[in-house]
PDB file of C-alpha atoms in Angstrom:
ATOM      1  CA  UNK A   1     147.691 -75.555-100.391  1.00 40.00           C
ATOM      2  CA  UNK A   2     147.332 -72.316 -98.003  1.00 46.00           C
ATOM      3  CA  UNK A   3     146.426 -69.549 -99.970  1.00 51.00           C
ATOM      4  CA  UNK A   4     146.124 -66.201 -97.879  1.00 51.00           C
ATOM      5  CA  UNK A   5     143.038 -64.179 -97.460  1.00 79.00           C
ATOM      6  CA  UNK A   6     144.759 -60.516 -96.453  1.00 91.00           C
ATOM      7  CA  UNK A   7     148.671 -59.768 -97.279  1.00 94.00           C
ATOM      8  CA  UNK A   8     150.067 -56.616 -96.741  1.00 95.00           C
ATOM      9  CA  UNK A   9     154.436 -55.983 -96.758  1.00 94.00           C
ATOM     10  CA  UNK A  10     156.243 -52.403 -96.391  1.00 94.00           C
ATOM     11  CA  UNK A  11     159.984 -51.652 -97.124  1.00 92.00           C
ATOM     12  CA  UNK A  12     161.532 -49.113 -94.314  1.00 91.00           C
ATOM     13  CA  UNK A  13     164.993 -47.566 -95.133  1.00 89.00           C
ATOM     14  CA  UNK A  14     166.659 -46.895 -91.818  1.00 85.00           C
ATOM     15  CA  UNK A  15     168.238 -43.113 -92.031  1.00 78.00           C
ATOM     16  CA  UNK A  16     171.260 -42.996 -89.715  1.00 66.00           C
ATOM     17  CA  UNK A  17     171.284 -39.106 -89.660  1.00 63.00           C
ATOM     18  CA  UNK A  18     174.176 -36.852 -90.152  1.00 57.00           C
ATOM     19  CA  UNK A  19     176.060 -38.623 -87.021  1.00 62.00           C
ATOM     20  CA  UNK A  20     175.894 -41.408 -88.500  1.00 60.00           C
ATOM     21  CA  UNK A  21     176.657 -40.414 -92.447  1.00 62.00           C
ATOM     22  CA  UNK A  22     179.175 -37.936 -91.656  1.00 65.00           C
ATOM     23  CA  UNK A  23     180.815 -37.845 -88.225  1.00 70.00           C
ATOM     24  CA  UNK A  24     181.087 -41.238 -87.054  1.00 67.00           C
ATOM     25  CA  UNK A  25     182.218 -42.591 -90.306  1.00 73.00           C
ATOM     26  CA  UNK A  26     184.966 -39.596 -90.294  1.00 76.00           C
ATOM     27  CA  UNK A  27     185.754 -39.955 -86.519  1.00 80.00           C
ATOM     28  CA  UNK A  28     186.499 -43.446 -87.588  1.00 78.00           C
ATOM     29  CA  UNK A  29     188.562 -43.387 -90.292  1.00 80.00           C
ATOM     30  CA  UNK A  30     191.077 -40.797 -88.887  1.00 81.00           C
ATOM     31  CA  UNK A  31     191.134 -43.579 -85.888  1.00 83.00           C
ATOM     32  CA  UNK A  32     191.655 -46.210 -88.082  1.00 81.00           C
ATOM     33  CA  UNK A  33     194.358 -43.951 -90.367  1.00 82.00           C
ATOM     34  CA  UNK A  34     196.077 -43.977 -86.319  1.00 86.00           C
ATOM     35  CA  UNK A  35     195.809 -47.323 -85.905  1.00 83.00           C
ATOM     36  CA  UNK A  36     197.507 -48.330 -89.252  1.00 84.00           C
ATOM     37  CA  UNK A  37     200.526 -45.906 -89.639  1.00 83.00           C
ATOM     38  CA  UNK A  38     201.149 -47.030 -85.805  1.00 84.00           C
ATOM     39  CA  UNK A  39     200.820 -51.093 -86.412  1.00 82.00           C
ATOM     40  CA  UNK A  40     202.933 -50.619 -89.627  1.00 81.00           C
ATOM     41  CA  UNK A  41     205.861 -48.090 -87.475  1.00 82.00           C
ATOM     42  CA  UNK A  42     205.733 -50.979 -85.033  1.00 84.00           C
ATOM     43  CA  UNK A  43     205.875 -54.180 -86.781  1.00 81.00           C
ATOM     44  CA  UNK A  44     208.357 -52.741 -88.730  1.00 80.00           C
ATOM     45  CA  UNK A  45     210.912 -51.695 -85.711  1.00 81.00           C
ATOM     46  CA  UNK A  46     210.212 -55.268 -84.077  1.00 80.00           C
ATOM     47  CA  UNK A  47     210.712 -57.311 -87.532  1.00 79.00           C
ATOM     48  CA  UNK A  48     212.492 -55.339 -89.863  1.00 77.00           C
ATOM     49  CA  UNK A  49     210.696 -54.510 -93.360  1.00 75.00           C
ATOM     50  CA  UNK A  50     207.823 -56.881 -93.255  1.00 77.00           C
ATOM     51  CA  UNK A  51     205.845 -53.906 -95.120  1.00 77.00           C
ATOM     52  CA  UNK A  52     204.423 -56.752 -97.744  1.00 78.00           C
ATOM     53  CA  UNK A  53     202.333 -58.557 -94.954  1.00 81.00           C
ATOM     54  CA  UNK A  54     201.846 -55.506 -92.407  1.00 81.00           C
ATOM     55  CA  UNK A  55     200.304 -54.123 -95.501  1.00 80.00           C
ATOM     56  CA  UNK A  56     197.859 -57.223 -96.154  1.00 85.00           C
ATOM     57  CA  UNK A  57     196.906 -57.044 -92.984  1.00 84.00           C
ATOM     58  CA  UNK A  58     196.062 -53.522 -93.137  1.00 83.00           C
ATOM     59  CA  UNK A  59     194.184 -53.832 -96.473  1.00 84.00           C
ATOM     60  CA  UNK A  60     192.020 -56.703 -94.735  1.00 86.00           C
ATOM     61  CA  UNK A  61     190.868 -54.268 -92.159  1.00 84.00           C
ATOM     62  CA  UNK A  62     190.195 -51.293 -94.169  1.00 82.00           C
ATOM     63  CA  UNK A  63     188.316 -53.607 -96.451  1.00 80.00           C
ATOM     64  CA  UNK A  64     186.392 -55.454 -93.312  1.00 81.00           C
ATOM     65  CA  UNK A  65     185.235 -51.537 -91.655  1.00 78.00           C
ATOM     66  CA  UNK A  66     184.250 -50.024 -95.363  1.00 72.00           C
ATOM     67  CA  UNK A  67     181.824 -53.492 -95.423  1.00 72.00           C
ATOM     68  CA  UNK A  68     180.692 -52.590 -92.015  1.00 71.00           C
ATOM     69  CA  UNK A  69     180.437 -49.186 -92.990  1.00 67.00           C
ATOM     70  CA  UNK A  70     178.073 -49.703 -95.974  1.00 64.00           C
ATOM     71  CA  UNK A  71     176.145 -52.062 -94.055  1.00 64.00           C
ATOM     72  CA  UNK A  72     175.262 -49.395 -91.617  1.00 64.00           C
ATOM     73  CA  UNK A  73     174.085 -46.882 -94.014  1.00 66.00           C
ATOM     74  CA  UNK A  74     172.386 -49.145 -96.218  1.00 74.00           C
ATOM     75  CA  UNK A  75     169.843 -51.193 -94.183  1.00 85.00           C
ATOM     76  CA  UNK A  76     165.785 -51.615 -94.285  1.00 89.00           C
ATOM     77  CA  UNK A  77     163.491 -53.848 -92.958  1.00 94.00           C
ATOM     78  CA  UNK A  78     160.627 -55.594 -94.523  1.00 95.00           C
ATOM     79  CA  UNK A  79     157.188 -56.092 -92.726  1.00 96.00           C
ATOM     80  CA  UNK A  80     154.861 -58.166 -93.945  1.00 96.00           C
ATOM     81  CA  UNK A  81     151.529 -59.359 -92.681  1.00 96.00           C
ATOM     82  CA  UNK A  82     150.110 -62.351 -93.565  1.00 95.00           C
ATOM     83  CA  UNK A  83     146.690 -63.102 -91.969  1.00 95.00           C
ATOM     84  CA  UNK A  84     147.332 -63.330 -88.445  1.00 96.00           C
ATOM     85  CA  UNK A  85     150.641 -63.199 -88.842  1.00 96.00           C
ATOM     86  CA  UNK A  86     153.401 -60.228 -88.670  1.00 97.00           C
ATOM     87  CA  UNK A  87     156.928 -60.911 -89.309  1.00 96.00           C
ATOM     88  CA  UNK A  88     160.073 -58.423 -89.754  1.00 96.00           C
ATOM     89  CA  UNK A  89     163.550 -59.026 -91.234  1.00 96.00           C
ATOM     90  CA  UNK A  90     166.781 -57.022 -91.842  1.00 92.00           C
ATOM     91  CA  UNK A  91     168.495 -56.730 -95.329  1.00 90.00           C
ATOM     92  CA  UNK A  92     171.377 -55.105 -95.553  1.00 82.00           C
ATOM     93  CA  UNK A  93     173.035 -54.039 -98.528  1.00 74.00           C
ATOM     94  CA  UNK A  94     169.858 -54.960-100.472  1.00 72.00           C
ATOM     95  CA  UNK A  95     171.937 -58.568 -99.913  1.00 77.00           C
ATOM     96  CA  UNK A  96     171.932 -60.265 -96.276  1.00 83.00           C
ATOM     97  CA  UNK A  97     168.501 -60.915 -94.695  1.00 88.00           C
ATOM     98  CA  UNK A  98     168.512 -61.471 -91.355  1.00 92.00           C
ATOM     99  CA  UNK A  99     164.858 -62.473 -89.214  1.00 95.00           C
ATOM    100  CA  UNK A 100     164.503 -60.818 -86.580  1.00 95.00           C
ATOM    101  CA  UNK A 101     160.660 -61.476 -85.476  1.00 94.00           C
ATOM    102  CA  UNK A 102     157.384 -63.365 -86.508  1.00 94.00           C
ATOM    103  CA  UNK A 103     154.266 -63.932 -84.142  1.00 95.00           C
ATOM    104  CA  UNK A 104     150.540 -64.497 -84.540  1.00 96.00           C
ATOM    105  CA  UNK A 105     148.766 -60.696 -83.681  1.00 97.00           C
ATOM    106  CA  UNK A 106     145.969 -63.077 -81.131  1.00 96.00           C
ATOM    107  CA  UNK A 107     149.967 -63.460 -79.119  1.00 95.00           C
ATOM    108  CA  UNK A 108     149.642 -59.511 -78.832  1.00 97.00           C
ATOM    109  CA  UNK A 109     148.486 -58.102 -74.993  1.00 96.00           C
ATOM    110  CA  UNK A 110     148.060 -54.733 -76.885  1.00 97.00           C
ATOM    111  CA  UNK A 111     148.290 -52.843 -80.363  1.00 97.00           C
ATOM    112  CA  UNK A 112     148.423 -48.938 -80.567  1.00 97.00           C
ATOM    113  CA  UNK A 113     150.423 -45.892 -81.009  1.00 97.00           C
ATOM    114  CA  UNK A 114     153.038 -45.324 -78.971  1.00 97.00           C
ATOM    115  CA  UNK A 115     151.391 -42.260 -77.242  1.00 96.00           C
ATOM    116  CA  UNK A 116     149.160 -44.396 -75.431  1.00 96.00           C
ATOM    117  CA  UNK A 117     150.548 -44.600 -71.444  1.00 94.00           C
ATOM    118  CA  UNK A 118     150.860 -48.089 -70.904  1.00 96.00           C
ATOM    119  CA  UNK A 119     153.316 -48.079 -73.787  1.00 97.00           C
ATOM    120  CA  UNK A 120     156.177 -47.202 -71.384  1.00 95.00           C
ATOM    121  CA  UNK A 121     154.832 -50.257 -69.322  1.00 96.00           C
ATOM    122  CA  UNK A 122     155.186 -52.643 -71.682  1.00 96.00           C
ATOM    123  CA  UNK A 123     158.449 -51.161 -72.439  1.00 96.00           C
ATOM    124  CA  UNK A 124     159.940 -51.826 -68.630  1.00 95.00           C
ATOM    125  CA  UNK A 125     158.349 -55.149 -68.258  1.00 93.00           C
ATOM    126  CA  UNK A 126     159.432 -56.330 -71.856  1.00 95.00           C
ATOM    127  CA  UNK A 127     162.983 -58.567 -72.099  1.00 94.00           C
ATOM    128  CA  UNK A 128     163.669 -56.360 -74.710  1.00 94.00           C
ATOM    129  CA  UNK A 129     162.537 -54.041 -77.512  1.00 95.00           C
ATOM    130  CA  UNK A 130     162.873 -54.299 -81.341  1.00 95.00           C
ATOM    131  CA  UNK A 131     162.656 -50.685 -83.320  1.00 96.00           C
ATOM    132  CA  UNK A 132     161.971 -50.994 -87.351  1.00 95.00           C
ATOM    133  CA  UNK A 133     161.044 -47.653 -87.380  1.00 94.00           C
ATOM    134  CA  UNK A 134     163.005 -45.390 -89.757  1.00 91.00           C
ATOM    135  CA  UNK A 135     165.122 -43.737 -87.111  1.00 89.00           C
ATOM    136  CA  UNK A 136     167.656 -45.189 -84.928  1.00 85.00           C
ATOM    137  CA  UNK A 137     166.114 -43.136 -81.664  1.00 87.00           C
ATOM    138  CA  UNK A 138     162.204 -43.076 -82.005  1.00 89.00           C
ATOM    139  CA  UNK A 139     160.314 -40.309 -80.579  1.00 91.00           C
ATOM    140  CA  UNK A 140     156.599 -40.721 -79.554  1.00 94.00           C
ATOM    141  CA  UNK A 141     154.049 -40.501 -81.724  1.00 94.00           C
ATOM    142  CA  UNK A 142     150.654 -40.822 -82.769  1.00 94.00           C
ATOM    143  CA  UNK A 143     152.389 -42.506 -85.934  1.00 95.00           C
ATOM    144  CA  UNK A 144     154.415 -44.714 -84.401  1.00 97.00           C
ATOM    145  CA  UNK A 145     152.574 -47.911 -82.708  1.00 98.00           C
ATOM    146  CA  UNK A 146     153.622 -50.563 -81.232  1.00 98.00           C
ATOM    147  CA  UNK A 147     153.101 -54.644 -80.784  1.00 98.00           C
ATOM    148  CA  UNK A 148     153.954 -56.241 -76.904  1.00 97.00           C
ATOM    149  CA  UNK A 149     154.077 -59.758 -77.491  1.00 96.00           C
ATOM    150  CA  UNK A 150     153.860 -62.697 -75.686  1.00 92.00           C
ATOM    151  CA  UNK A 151     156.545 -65.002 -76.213  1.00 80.00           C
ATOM    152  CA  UNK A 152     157.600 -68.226 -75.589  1.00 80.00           C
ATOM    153  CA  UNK A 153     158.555 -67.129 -71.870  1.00 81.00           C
ATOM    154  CA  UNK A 154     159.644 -63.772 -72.612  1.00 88.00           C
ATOM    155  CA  UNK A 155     157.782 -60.912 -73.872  1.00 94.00           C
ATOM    156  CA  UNK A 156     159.011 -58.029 -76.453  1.00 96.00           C
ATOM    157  CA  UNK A 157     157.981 -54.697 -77.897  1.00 97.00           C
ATOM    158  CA  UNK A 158     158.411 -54.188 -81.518  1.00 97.00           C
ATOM    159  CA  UNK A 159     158.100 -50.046 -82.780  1.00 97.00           C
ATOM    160  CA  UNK A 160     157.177 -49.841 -85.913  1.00 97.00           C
ATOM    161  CA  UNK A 161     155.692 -46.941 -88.587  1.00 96.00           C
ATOM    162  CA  UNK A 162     151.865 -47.388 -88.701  1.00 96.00           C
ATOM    163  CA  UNK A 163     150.254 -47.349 -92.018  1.00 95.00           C
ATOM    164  CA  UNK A 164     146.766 -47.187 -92.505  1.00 95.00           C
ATOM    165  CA  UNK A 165     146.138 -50.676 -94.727  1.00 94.00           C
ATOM    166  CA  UNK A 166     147.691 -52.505 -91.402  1.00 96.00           C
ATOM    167  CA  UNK A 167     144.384 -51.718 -88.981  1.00 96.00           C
ATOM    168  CA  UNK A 168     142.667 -53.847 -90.525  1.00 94.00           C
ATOM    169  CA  UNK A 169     144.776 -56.847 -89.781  1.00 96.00           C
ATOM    170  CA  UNK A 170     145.081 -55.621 -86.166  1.00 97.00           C
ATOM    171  CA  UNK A 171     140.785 -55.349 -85.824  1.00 95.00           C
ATOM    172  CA  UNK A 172     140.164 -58.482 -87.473  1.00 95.00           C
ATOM    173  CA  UNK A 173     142.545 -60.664 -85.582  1.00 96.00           C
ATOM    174  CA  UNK A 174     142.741 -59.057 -82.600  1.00 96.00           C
ATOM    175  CA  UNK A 175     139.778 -56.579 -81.879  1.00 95.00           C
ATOM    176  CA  UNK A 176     140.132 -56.664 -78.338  1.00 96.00           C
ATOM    177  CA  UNK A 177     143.594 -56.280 -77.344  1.00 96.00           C
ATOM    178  CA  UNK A 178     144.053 -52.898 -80.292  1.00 96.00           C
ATOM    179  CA  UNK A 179     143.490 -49.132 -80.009  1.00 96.00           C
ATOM    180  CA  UNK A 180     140.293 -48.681 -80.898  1.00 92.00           C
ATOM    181  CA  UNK A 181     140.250 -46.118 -83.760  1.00 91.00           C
ATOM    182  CA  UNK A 182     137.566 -45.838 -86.785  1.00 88.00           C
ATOM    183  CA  UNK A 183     138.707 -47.354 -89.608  1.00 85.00           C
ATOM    184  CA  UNK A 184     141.019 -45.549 -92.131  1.00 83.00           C
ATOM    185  CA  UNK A 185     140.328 -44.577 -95.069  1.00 77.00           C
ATOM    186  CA  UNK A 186     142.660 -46.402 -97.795  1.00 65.00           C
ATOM    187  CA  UNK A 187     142.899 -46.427-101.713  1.00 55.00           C
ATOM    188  CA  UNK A 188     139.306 -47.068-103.238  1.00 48.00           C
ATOM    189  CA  UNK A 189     138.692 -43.405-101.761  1.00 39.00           C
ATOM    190  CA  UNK A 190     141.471 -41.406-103.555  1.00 37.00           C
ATOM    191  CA  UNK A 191     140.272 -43.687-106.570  1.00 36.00           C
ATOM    192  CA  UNK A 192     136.887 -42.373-105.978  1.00 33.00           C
ATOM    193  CA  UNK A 193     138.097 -38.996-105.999  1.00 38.00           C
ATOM    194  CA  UNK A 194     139.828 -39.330-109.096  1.00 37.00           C
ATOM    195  CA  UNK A 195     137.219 -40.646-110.981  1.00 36.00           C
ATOM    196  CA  UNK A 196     134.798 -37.696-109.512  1.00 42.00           C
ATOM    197  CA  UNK A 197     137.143 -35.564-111.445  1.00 39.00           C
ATOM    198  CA  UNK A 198     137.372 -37.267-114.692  1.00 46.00           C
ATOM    199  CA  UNK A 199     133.292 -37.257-114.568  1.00 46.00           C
ATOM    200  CA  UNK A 200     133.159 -33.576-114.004  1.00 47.00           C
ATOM    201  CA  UNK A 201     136.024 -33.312-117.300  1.00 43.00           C
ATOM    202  CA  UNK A 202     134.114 -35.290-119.383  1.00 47.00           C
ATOM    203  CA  UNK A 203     130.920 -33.252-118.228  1.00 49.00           C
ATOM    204  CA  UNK A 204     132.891 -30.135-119.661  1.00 48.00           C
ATOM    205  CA  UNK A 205     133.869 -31.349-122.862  1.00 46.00           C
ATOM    206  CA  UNK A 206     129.797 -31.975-123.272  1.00 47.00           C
ATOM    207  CA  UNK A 207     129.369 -28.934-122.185  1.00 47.00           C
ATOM    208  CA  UNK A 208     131.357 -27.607-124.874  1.00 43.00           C
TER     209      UNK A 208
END
């Protein structure tokens, strides 16, 4: 049975902003308030008081847009990387998951941060780009990196945030296609830190 050697997965909330908390769900609601009171007006002058089923009807939608509605406000992706291999999916509502990509990293042309110039290359030539960054609009960044892969026949961009456990992956499986960077530091340093300090308290106390 395949047992991995490296696994790594990080959770990324998607924050819509205040258009798209605030305004757009208010600019749609008054729309959709418009749309009701005028299919209900109408119905009613064509068919006489068929309020019962106009009224179903308009339940069904209001219930079908809040859905959509919490959907778009409450979405994250998952990353995960496996060995070789990186793969991100959609949940929304904590409920539906939805793949959206999983390739090998050797399948990569190039890994780095966005600010690199022949990111905006591999953006024109791509068939299309995948963001899982936090943001709906990205902005360029030493933080954010990107993968171009090479597809079956197609190639694609995913954005994504970079954290410092992932380089690893990208150097081992792919150390000549990635942004060459020294390696980060990662937890067994803080840890090292820590336990600096708890030597120097219990130092102290035999001091005292």
């Amino acid at each position: 049975m395949f047992q991995a050697d490296m696994a790594y997965e990080d959770n990324i909330k998607r924050d819509n902003g205040v258009m798209g908390r605030v305004v757009f769900p208010i600019i749609v609601t008054l729309a959709l308030a418009s749309f009701i009171v005028l299919f209900n007006v109408i119905m009613m002058i064509m068919f006489g008081n068929i309020i019962y089923f106009t009224g179903m009807i308009s339940l069904g939608i209001c219930w079908f847009i809040y859905l959509k509605f919490k959907a778009f406000n409450n979405t994250e992706f998952e990353i995960s990387l496996i060995n070789e291999y990186f793969s991100v999916a959609k949940v929304e509502r904590q409920k539906k998951r939805t793949e959206l990509a999983e390739f090998s990293l050797r399948d990569c042309s190039h890994i780095g941060p966005t600010t690199e110039e022949c990111f905006q290359g591999y953006i024109k030539d791509a068939a299309f780009k995948l963001n899982v960054t936090s943001t709906r609009k990205y902005e360029v960044s030493e933080d954010l990196w990107f993968c171009a892969v090479k597809g079956n026949g197609f190639d694609y961009v995913i954005i994504f945030e970079f954290r410092n456990p992932m380089y690893k992956f990208f150097r081992r499986f792919n150390p000549r296609n990635v942004f060459i960077m020294p390696m980060p530091k990662e937890e067994p340093e803080q840890e090292y830190h820590l336990s600096n300090s708890d030597d120097d308290s219990n130092d102290n106390e035999g001091d005292n």
